[in-house]
CSV table of C-alpha atoms in Angstrom, one decimal:
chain,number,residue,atom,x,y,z
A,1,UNK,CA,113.7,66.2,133.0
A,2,UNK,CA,115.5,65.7,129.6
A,3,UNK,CA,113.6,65.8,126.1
A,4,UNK,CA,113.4,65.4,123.2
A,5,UNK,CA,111.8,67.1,120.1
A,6,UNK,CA,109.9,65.0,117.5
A,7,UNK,CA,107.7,66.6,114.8
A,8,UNK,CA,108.1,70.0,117.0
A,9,UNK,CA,106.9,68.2,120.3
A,10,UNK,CA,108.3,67.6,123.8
A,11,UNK,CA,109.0,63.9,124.7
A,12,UNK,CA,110.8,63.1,127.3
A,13,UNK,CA,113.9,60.9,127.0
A,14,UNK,CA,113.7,57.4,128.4
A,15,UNK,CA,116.1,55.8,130.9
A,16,UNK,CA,118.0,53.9,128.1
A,17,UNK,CA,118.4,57.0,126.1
A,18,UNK,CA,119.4,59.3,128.9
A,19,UNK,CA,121.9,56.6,130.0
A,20,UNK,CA,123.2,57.0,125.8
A,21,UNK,CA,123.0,60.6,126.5
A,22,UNK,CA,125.4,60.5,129.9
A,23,UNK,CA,127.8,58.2,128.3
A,24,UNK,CA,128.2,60.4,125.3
A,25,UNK,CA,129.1,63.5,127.3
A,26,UNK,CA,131.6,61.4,129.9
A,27,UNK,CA,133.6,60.5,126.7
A,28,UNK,CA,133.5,63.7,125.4
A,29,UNK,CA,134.7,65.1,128.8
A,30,UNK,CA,137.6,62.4,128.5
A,31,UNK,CA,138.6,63.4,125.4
A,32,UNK,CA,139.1,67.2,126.5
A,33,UNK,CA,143.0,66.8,127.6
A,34,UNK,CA,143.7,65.0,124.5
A,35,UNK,CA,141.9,67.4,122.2
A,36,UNK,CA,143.6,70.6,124.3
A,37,UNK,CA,147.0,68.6,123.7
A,38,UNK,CA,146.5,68.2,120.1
A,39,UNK,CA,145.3,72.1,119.7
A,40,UNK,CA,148.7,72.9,121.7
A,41,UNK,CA,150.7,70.9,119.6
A,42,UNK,CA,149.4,71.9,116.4
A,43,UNK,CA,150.3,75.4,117.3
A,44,UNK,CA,153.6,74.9,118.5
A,45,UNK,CA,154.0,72.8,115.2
A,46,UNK,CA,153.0,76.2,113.0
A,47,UNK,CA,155.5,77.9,115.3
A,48,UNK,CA,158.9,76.4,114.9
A,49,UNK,CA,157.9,75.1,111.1
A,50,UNK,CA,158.1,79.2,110.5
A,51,UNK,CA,161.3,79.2,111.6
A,52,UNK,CA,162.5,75.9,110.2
A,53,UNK,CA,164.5,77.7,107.7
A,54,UNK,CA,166.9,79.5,110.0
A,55,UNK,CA,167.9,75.9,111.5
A,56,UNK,CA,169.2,74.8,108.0
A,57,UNK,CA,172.8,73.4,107.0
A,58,UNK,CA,173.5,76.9,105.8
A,59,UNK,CA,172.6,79.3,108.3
A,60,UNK,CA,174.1,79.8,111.3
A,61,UNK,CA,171.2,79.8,114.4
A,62,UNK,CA,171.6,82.1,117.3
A,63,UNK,CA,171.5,81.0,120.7
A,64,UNK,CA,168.4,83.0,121.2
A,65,UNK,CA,166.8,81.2,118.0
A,66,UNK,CA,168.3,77.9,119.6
A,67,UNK,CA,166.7,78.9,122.7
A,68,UNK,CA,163.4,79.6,121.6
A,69,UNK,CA,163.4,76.8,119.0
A,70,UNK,CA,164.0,74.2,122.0
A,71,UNK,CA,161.4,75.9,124.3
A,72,UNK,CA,158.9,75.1,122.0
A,73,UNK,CA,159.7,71.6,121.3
A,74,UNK,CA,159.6,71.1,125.2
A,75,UNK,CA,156.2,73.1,126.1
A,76,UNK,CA,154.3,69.8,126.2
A,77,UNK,CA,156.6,68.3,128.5
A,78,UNK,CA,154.8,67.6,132.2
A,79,UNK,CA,150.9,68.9,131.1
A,80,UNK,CA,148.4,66.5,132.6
A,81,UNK,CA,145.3,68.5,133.0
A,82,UNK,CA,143.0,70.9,130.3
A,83,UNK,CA,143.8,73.9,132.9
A,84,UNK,CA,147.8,73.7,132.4
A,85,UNK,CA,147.7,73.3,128.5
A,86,UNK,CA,144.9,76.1,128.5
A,87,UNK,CA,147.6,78.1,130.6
A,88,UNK,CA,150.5,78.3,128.5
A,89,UNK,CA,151.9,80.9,127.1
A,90,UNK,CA,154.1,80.9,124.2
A,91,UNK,CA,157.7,82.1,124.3
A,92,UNK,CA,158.6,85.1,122.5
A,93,UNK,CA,160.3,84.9,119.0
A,94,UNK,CA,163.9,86.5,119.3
């Protein structure tokens, strides 16, 4: 049974709050992709910003720097579930 502590004591929850209490965690367990897709991106963000000076006017990008550059941008491309963003693995920077 599910409780609560007031003033150090066990009360049990009523129906109305456990029913609070179940909706709560369903939208928190629907928000997981979205959070795991934001984490993702904000990585992959830190990643090509660092190298956001080699892509200037005045320097000339290698392919492999073009390459990796581009793999980055697309890494989001096709996730649908927490299990594939949680898999992905960064490429390697040339």
């Amino acid at each position: 049974m599910e409780h609560k502590l007031i003033d150090g004591v066990k009360v049990p929850l009523t129906a109305q709050e456990i029913a609070q209490r179940q909706a709560e965690e369903a939208a928190w367990n629907a928000g997981a992709f979205d959070r795991a897709l934001n984490n993702l991106r904000a990585k992959r963000n830190s990643l090509l910003a660092s190298t956001d000076y080699l892509a200037l006017s005045d320097n000339t990008l290698s392919s492999d720097m073009s390459a990796y550059r581009q793999a980055l941008r697309d890494i989001t491309t096709g996730l649908s579930t927490v299990e594939q963003v949680n898999s992905i693995v960064f490429p390697t920077k040339p």
